[in-house]
Amino acid sequence: MMCPSAEPWPENAALYQQLKEDQILLSDNASSLAVQAFLQMCNLPIRVICRANAEYMSPSGKVPFIHVGNQVVSELGPIVQFVKAKGHSLSDGLDEVQKAEMKAYMELVNNMLLTAELYLQWCDDVTVEEITHPRYGSPYPWPLNRILSYQKQWEVRRKMKAIGWAGKTLEQVLEDVDQCCHALSQRLGTQPYFFNKQPTELDALVFGHLFTILTTQLITDELSEKVKNYSNLTAFCRRIEQQYFEGQERDSAAIAARSSKRSLLR
Amino acid sequence: MAAPMELSCWGGDWGLPSVHPESLTVMAYAKFSGAPLTVNTINKSWRTPKGDLPVLVSEDIVISQPAKILNFLRKQKYNADYDLSAKQGADTLAYIALLEEKLLPALLHTFWIEAENYCSVTKPWFASRIAFPLSLYLPGKMSREALNRILLTKGGPPLYSLTEVEAQIYRDAKECLNLLSKRLGTSQFFFGDTPTTLDAFVFGFLAPIYKVCFPRVHLQEHLKQLPNLCRFCDDILTCYFRLTVSGHSPAGQDTADANLQKLTQLVNKESNLIEKMDDNLRKSPQHPPRKLTTLKLAAGGEESSPMSRLSP
């Protein structure tokens, strides 16, 4: 899949995210894991560097972002394009209709799963008080930590209101997550990956979100229970984890699995 | 099942039963599933709700968003997705998400934010349907909400100005239209020969772009370059919306409708065959098994008639 004119992938490529143990939140962890999985699937080596100000260093304000050579690219979509320009692609073998389907399912995950994660983190008062506020501002002294997390909360709530999610109750959001998982489960069926034999960026994205949901401890287990209802999805996560993350001590996924449920409560 | 259902929504113009995408989606779904809805279009009465249309009222239940309305109709046994497999149901959700993320911002922009369009078409049209003095306030509010939504979802860095955001959302919308066109291919509807929820959503989003006459129309021009999507909209309009709004079509019309639909399908299959022959000449496509089957059936049944019609 590598064309001769592509620039080589440097050895010191780095992925930046927030601090793993204390600061990173569910949605950011999911996005970061998705990018890591994608790069693993492309066989491109990357180091994960944790910085408290990763969000501010990122060109688009979102984590994760990668620093390759002298270029900085953030978020999975642009990273996939960037990697493609370097000559590596996971979705070249798909025909046009399958590519359309893949893009549609990626939008489904972003539209429903990611938004639900953001809702749970920033709009559910109990979670906000007990998990999000303490974690988000933890590297900073008081009062900066409170100011930053209130500012972020205000931003996220504005966005939720604009897209119509502010009026939803937690039950409705969990319903939506269930619907999304049901759709993903149906689409996956009994195949090893979404497009049969080879993994694509869709597999990386779904893995990132589902694995994070399954291994993150929140106030209640309702969110991870929704995913656990679908055995082919949990088997899918386990399979990708074993294939792409096993044997790498530094990786968050393997560590998380071995220490069973990783607690995000302080 | 016998409870009367009333739908309040925005009215139509330019050959459409409604110019509002969400109202159009619900109306299309009701036609596809055979739900007997009485459609009330908003005119100058004071009953205008706060711009949150479409609204379905059935006895004491009031439901307001298209997804919830469609769920309600399905629970009342008006289900257009009855024949779909589970995977097709999953595909439906995914494509609807694609429409909302990629196409809706550009649609909102064309209607409510593009200055020429808004001032010369959208605002007068909506204002003429709302009672004074609400007509002075409501269109402006809808426009501000649309701008807000676009900026909050698409307007973060590295896009710092409205023109950059506009360029990005139109690029996304054009890509989305291309993807839809590829997915539709040469079939009648997205999942075979009967329309489903996905067809209702796609029609609801595409028809306003296709039909409403705006001064600034580059999305419409892009859509017109995708003939299968235009044919899709026209088919649904002719087959399912032969009457303009208010009131459901009487039973006698249905047989005439069915005949017209069969005739339209025959004509479409002919043009599809010609398109397919063109495509085959130009390249060697990789059709997924699903598509091949439908084309074979069409070719098998109609092989004799188009050939005889084409011969001089």
XYZ file of C-alpha atoms in Angstrom:
578
model
C 0.000 0.000 0.000
C 3.028 2.272 -0.045
C 3.706 4.194 -3.226
C 7.373 4.857 -3.991
C 7.065 8.638 -3.907
C 5.640 8.789 -0.377
C 7.725 10.417 2.299
C 8.830 7.973 4.921
C 7.176 8.000 8.308
C 9.733 9.308 10.801
C 10.739 7.317 13.857
C 9.968 10.101 16.292
C 6.321 10.648 15.388
C 4.420 11.586 18.519
C 0.808 11.664 19.617
C -0.185 14.187 22.259
C -3.050 13.777 24.674
C -3.859 14.887 28.183
C -2.464 13.217 31.289
C -3.629 9.662 31.335
C -4.099 8.961 34.995
C -5.498 12.186 36.333
C -6.757 14.507 33.687
C -8.067 12.883 30.540
C -11.811 12.535 30.160
C -13.882 9.774 28.603
C -14.486 11.412 25.230
C -10.892 12.549 24.743
C -9.562 9.157 25.754
C -11.860 7.520 23.218
C -10.690 9.819 20.415
C -7.059 9.289 21.341
C -7.412 5.514 21.455
C -9.120 5.561 18.065
C -6.165 7.378 16.506
C -3.680 5.055 18.206
C -5.577 2.024 16.920
C -5.676 3.460 13.417
C -1.933 4.078 13.360
C -1.279 0.593 14.729
C -3.429 -0.868 11.991
C -1.391 1.039 9.410
C 1.781 -0.274 11.057
C 3.081 3.212 11.737
C 5.020 3.615 14.962
C 3.977 6.416 17.283
C 4.885 7.502 20.797
C 2.171 8.692 23.136
C 3.152 11.825 25.027
C 0.944 13.125 27.795
C 0.834 16.846 28.409
C -1.529 18.824 30.575
C -1.944 21.518 27.930
C -2.442 19.151 24.989
C -5.800 20.720 24.206
C -4.265 24.156 23.841
C -1.361 22.939 21.739
C -3.687 21.314 19.254
C -4.315 23.285 16.040
C -8.049 22.688 16.252
C -8.433 22.719 20.022
C -9.241 19.014 20.094
C -7.154 16.092 21.166
C -5.432 13.980 20.086
C -3.019 15.501 17.662
C 0.062 14.025 16.045
C 3.393 15.662 15.394
C 5.044 14.083 12.377
C 8.157 15.607 10.895
C 7.323 19.292 10.868
C 3.550 18.915 10.594
C 0.881 18.884 13.238
C -2.487 17.293 12.495
C -5.385 16.817 14.893
C -8.500 14.650 14.987
C -9.076 11.329 13.298
C -10.545 12.644 10.013
C -7.622 14.911 9.073
C -5.115 12.340 10.393
C -6.579 9.695 8.054
C -6.213 12.133 5.139
C -2.674 12.991 6.165
C -1.644 9.359 6.437
C -3.257 8.689 3.081
C -1.191 11.467 1.525
C 1.874 9.698 2.865
C 0.844 6.593 1.011
C -0.799 4.453 3.686
C -4.471 3.704 3.536
C -6.740 1.098 5.037
C -9.743 1.755 2.850
C -8.256 1.506 -0.628
C -9.707 -1.926 -1.156
C -13.265 -0.727 -0.697
C -15.518 0.123 -3.605
C -17.442 3.389 -3.834
C -20.585 2.163 -2.149
C -18.602 0.654 0.721
C -16.661 3.881 1.159
C -19.947 5.768 1.370
C -21.166 3.297 3.990
C -17.953 3.617 5.961
C -18.209 7.409 6.042
C -21.865 7.174 7.059
C -21.081 4.825 9.966
C -18.219 7.051 11.103
C -20.647 9.964 11.203
C -23.060 7.809 13.187
C -20.411 7.125 15.810
C -19.457 10.815 15.976
C -23.040 11.974 15.982
C -24.366 9.580 18.610
C -21.601 7.995 20.665
C -19.287 10.971 20.938
C -22.145 13.387 21.629
C -23.537 11.019 24.264
C -20.120 10.843 25.934
C -19.883 14.630 25.941
C -23.399 14.888 27.342
C -22.640 12.458 30.120
C -19.438 14.234 31.040
C -20.606 17.809 30.920
C -24.402 17.933 31.198
C -25.134 15.304 33.822
C -24.774 17.183 37.083
C -23.655 14.291 39.254
C -20.918 13.226 36.839
C -19.819 16.813 36.352
C -19.422 17.450 40.066
C -17.752 14.211 41.007
C -15.647 13.313 38.018
C -15.313 15.947 35.361
C -14.559 19.083 37.374
C -11.921 17.442 39.585
C -10.238 15.760 36.632
C -10.343 18.477 34.014
C -8.549 21.137 35.986
C -6.360 18.830 38.074
C -2.946 19.945 36.752
C -3.691 23.569 37.578
C -3.867 25.399 40.910
C -7.045 26.838 42.349
C -8.857 28.952 41.122
C -7.621 28.269 37.587
C -8.830 24.688 37.682
C -12.401 25.698 38.457
C -12.412 28.535 35.941
C -11.150 26.342 33.107
C -13.616 23.579 33.751
C -16.574 25.938 34.078
C -15.557 27.597 30.823
C -15.390 24.265 29.033
C -18.697 23.213 30.525
C -20.368 26.384 29.297
C -18.991 25.789 25.796
C -20.154 22.191 25.652
C -23.603 23.048 27.005
C -24.020 25.762 24.376
C -23.221 23.254 21.678
C -25.641 20.706 23.116
C -28.361 23.323 23.106
C -27.674 24.227 19.475
C -28.004 20.656 18.281
C -31.054 19.916 20.377
C -29.515 17.598 22.950
C -29.921 19.942 25.892
C -33.537 18.932 26.349
C -32.740 15.238 26.538
C -32.788 13.321 29.771
C -30.080 10.856 30.688
C -32.426 7.953 29.908
C -33.004 9.280 26.410
C -29.268 9.667 25.848
C -28.668 6.088 27.008
C -31.482 4.999 24.668
C -29.628 6.672 21.805
C -26.397 4.932 22.781
C -28.267 1.645 22.784
C -29.691 2.345 19.334
C -26.248 3.198 18.022
C -24.693 0.046 19.498
C -27.550 -1.998 18.070
C -26.869 -0.572 14.617
C -23.126 -1.222 14.934
C -23.765 -4.735 16.185
C -26.091 -5.469 13.276
C -23.616 -4.099 10.795
C -20.724 -6.078 12.267
C -22.681 -9.316 12.471
C -20.314 -12.263 12.725
C -17.510 -10.748 10.683
C -14.138 -10.050 12.259
C -14.124 -6.422 11.075
C -16.746 -4.110 9.651
C -15.587 -4.659 6.103
C -14.849 -8.317 6.509
C -11.227 -9.294 6.384
C -9.314 -6.049 6.790
C -9.702 -3.385 9.437
C -10.433 0.163 8.334
C -10.608 3.535 10.048
C -14.185 2.716 11.025
C -12.936 -0.253 13.059
C -10.370 1.990 14.758
C -13.004 4.603 15.613
C -15.529 2.101 16.952
C -12.826 0.333 18.951
C -11.638 3.603 20.473
C -15.085 4.560 21.708
C -16.395 1.162 22.778
C -13.218 0.067 24.535
C -13.067 3.315 26.470
C -16.710 3.029 27.471
C -16.197 -0.558 28.598
C -13.103 0.120 30.656
C -13.933 3.451 32.266
C -15.579 3.545 35.622
C -18.165 6.281 35.979
C -20.764 7.004 38.624
C -22.965 4.194 37.355
C -22.364 1.323 35.012
C -25.318 2.111 32.779
C -23.242 3.245 29.818
C -20.972 0.230 29.745
C -23.931 -2.076 30.331
C -25.479 -0.782 27.127
C -22.403 -1.844 25.189
C -22.051 -5.165 27.018
C -25.493 -6.182 25.815
C -23.965 -6.836 22.424
C -21.551 -9.722 22.655
C -20.152 -9.336 19.153
C -19.086 -5.784 19.985
C -17.226 -6.846 23.143
C -15.594 -9.698 21.219
C -14.616 -7.186 18.521
C -12.930 -4.934 21.099
C -11.088 -7.834 22.657
C -9.911 -9.041 19.262
C -8.514 -5.672 18.218
C -6.899 -5.182 21.579
C -5.195 -8.534 21.394
C -4.084 -8.063 17.856
C -2.819 -4.516 17.948
C -2.093 -3.580 21.520
C -0.828 -6.699 23.189
C 2.781 -6.718 24.250
C 3.138 -2.958 24.351
C 3.654 -1.986 27.949
C 3.353 1.696 27.354
C -0.057 1.449 25.833
C -3.092 2.549 27.802
C -5.330 -0.126 26.319
C -3.274 -3.106 27.459
C -2.657 -1.666 30.894
C -6.319 -0.934 31.321
C -7.344 -4.437 30.367
C -4.903 -6.094 32.688
C -5.923 -4.016 35.674
C -9.586 -4.756 34.931
C -11.690 -1.684 35.541
C -9.632 1.429 35.600
C -11.065 3.854 38.069
C -11.556 7.435 37.030
C -12.934 8.438 40.361
C -10.617 10.443 42.557
C -54.883 3.032 15.313
C -58.067 4.899 14.643
C -57.135 8.008 16.603
C -57.075 10.945 14.214
C -53.646 12.466 13.753
C -52.969 16.030 12.818
C -49.696 17.339 11.565
C -48.908 21.031 11.721
C -46.109 22.055 9.455
C -44.855 24.683 7.096
C -46.580 24.869 3.758
C -45.273 24.359 0.270
C -44.319 26.228 -2.811
C -42.339 25.719 -6.011
C -44.040 22.366 -6.515
C -43.197 21.001 -3.088
C -45.720 20.072 -0.413
C -43.504 21.836 2.091
C -40.322 23.882 1.901
C -39.195 22.956 5.384
C -36.919 19.877 5.352
C -38.180 18.331 8.563
C -41.852 18.851 7.704
C -41.214 17.343 4.296
C -39.543 14.293 5.848
C -42.546 13.601 8.048
C -45.021 14.119 5.221
C -43.063 11.800 2.935
C -42.882 9.102 5.610
C -46.616 9.366 6.213
C -47.251 8.847 2.510
C -44.856 5.914 2.319
C -46.330 4.125 5.291
C -49.930 4.967 4.505
C -50.572 6.827 7.727
C -53.743 8.926 7.519
C -52.521 12.326 8.601
C -54.481 15.524 8.307
C -51.942 18.102 7.331
C -52.431 21.653 8.541
C -50.091 24.127 7.026
C -49.328 27.215 8.972
C -51.001 30.303 7.652
C -51.668 33.610 9.262
C -53.530 32.211 12.235
C -52.346 32.742 15.758
C -51.888 29.023 16.294
C -48.274 29.218 15.170
C -46.167 27.441 17.767
C -42.780 28.864 18.608
C -41.230 27.855 15.317
C -40.681 24.278 16.438
C -42.422 22.593 13.542
C -43.393 19.950 12.504
C -45.715 18.978 15.339
C -47.925 15.922 15.455
C -51.047 16.004 17.599
C -52.944 12.825 18.269
C -55.645 13.003 20.915
C -53.696 14.419 23.826
C -50.216 13.555 22.720
C -48.039 16.259 21.209
C -44.788 15.221 19.558
C -42.384 17.578 17.977
C -39.213 16.226 16.382
C -39.158 14.238 13.124
C -37.371 11.234 14.657
C -39.865 11.085 17.525
C -42.824 11.558 15.198
C -41.616 8.695 13.009
C -41.192 6.496 16.084
C -44.730 7.295 17.127
C -46.077 6.419 13.683
C -44.175 3.148 13.770
C -45.706 2.298 17.118
C -49.111 2.961 15.585
C -48.261 0.239 13.069
C -47.502 2.610 10.199
C -44.125 1.165 9.467
C -42.388 1.786 6.169
C -39.347 -0.234 7.260
C -41.192 -3.488 7.702
C -39.314 -5.312 4.960
C -35.868 -4.134 5.879
C -33.252 -6.487 7.250
C -31.507 -5.573 10.494
C -28.397 -4.492 8.609
C -30.438 -2.200 6.383
C -32.006 -0.702 9.482
C -28.500 -0.021 10.791
C -27.513 1.523 7.447
C -30.554 3.796 7.720
C -29.336 5.216 11.034
C -25.840 5.698 9.666
C -26.953 7.532 6.526
C -29.310 9.759 8.507
C -26.360 10.703 10.728
C -24.355 11.482 7.576
C -27.142 13.730 6.298
C -27.385 15.613 9.570
C -23.661 16.135 9.926
C -22.684 16.933 6.360
C -25.708 18.139 4.449
C -27.819 19.934 7.029
C -25.328 22.766 7.729
C -25.159 23.677 4.057
C -28.943 23.443 3.763
C -29.383 25.763 6.736
C -26.819 28.109 5.269
C -28.516 28.263 1.872
C -31.879 29.009 3.442
C -31.097 31.185 6.415
C -27.637 32.649 6.298
C -26.717 33.406 2.705
C -27.688 37.053 2.687
C -29.260 37.278 -0.767
C -31.233 34.073 -0.332
C -32.442 34.990 3.102
C -33.539 38.520 2.276
C -35.147 37.872 -1.057
C -36.680 34.440 -0.602
C -36.686 32.854 2.825
C -37.647 35.765 5.036
C -40.533 37.046 2.891
C -41.851 33.536 2.411
C -41.893 32.638 6.089
C -43.028 36.083 7.163
C -46.009 35.849 4.826
C -47.094 32.664 6.557
C -46.902 33.959 10.107
C -49.273 36.388 11.746
C -48.113 39.913 12.476
C -46.284 40.873 14.736
C -44.692 37.446 15.155
C -43.631 37.670 11.516
C -41.211 40.420 12.425
C -39.484 38.278 15.000
C -39.690 34.602 14.102
C -37.741 34.475 10.814
C -34.927 36.438 12.419
C -34.885 34.032 15.350
C -34.750 31.019 13.049
C -31.888 32.609 11.145
C -29.924 33.309 14.314
C -30.464 29.753 15.529
C -29.213 28.378 12.231
C -26.075 30.527 12.361
C -25.481 29.543 15.954
C -25.778 25.884 15.151
C -23.367 26.090 12.252
C -20.773 28.104 14.150
C -20.900 25.891 17.219
C -20.656 22.609 15.377
C -18.400 23.529 12.491
C -16.833 26.823 13.331
C -14.014 25.968 15.691
C -10.333 26.549 14.901
C -8.559 26.212 12.456
C -11.470 27.877 10.678
C -11.577 31.393 11.996
C -13.887 33.305 9.716
C -17.386 32.716 8.452
C -16.200 32.468 4.840
C -13.829 29.628 5.710
C -16.604 27.816 7.553
C -18.912 28.326 4.578
C -16.317 26.913 2.190
C -15.879 23.858 4.407
C -19.577 23.141 4.843
C -20.286 23.411 1.123
C -17.379 21.062 0.414
C -18.818 18.597 2.930
C -22.295 18.944 1.446
C -21.083 18.289 -2.086
C -19.182 15.229 -0.891
C -22.298 14.030 0.923
C -24.386 14.438 -2.246
C -21.794 12.457 -4.203
C -21.848 9.687 -1.593
C -25.652 9.546 -1.676
C -25.621 9.387 -5.436
C -23.136 6.514 -5.393
C -25.166 4.683 -2.805
C -28.426 5.151 -4.712
C -26.873 4.052 -7.999
C -29.547 3.079 -10.454
C -32.182 1.732 -8.087
C -35.563 3.261 -7.540
C -35.162 3.815 -3.812
C -32.330 3.287 -1.392
C -33.417 -0.189 -0.348
C -34.942 -1.707 -3.439
C -38.364 -0.916 -4.814
C -40.281 0.368 -1.819
C -39.514 3.614 -0.047
C -38.413 3.566 3.585
C -37.441 5.947 6.381
C -34.106 6.716 4.729
C -35.863 7.708 1.511
C -38.108 10.029 3.523
C -35.109 11.739 5.148
C -33.116 12.032 1.938
C -36.142 13.382 0.098
C -36.846 15.842 2.924
C -33.315 17.224 2.699
C -32.805 17.124 -1.062
C -36.124 18.355 -2.413
C -35.874 21.889 -0.979
C -32.366 22.257 -2.415
C -33.598 20.941 -5.726
C -36.779 22.900 -6.174
C -36.685 26.172 -4.287
C -35.609 29.025 -6.543
C -32.842 30.919 -4.830
C -30.658 33.644 -6.303
C -27.478 31.901 -5.047
C -27.667 28.284 -6.051
C -24.345 26.515 -6.220
C -25.530 23.591 -4.147
C -28.513 23.208 -6.433
C -26.257 23.230 -9.465
C -24.125 20.488 -7.938
C -27.253 18.474 -7.210
C -28.443 18.854 -10.781
C -25.241 17.205 -11.949
C -26.320 14.045 -10.113
C -29.216 12.881 -12.276
C -30.119 9.855 -10.191
C -30.802 12.027 -7.139
C -32.933 14.430 -9.212
C -34.833 11.499 -10.640
C -35.328 10.181 -7.091
C -36.919 13.474 -5.952
C -39.079 13.800 -9.026
C -40.302 10.210 -8.692
C -41.435 10.703 -5.132
C -43.111 13.988 -5.981
C -45.042 12.523 -8.875
C -45.928 9.221 -7.259
C -46.733 10.250 -3.720
C -47.548 13.920 -3.787
C -49.825 14.327 -6.721
C -52.160 16.411 -4.624
C -50.974 19.561 -2.932
C -51.184 19.741 0.850
C -54.222 19.709 3.140
C -56.195 16.521 3.199
C -55.161 13.014 2.332
C -55.839 11.678 -1.164
C -59.200 9.907 -1.571
C -59.234 6.166 -2.175
C -60.221 6.498 -5.826
C -56.983 8.295 -6.642
C -54.923 5.398 -5.323
C -55.444 3.065 -8.271
C -54.682 5.884 -10.684
C -51.613 6.639 -8.599
C -50.548 2.983 -8.679
C -50.889 2.844 -12.449
C -48.928 6.017 -12.883
C -46.302 4.647 -10.531
C -45.965 1.457 -12.563
C -45.661 3.481 -15.752
C -43.030 5.710 -14.181
C -41.124 2.666 -12.977
C -41.116 1.151 -16.470
C -39.799 4.379 -17.964
C -37.187 4.598 -15.239
C -36.055 1.035 -15.785
C -35.583 1.820 -19.464
C -33.457 4.847 -18.745
C -31.586 2.882 -16.077
C -30.716 0.213 -18.636
C -29.397 2.832 -21.013
C -27.366 4.370 -18.210
C -26.037 0.954 -17.288
C -24.958 0.285 -20.845
C -23.170 3.639 -20.900
C -21.429 2.855 -17.640
C -20.328 -0.552 -18.845
C -18.843 0.993 -21.934
C -16.887 3.536 -19.957
C -15.439 1.403 -17.199
C -15.760 -1.978 -15.542
C -17.627 -1.308 -12.327
C -17.639 -3.572 -9.325
C -21.293 -3.902 -8.506
C -22.097 -5.350 -5.072
C -24.250 -8.503 -5.374
C -27.371 -6.652 -4.230
C -27.309 -4.283 -7.217
C -26.637 -7.015 -9.764
C -29.718 -8.939 -8.673
C -32.096 -6.032 -9.151
C -30.596 -5.159 -12.517
C -30.845 -8.764 -13.654
C -34.500 -8.885 -12.693
C -35.135 -5.675 -14.572
C -33.187 -6.845 -17.580
C -34.904 -10.260 -17.523
C -38.385 -8.810 -17.444
C -37.936 -5.917 -19.793
C -35.378 -7.275 -22.221
C -37.816 -7.633 -25.078
C -39.752 -4.379 -24.837
C -36.935 -1.783 -24.702
C -35.085 -3.584 -27.462
C -38.119 -3.490 -29.681
C -38.747 0.150 -28.838
C -35.184 1.136 -29.557
C -34.962 -0.535 -32.920
C -35.626 1.869 -35.777
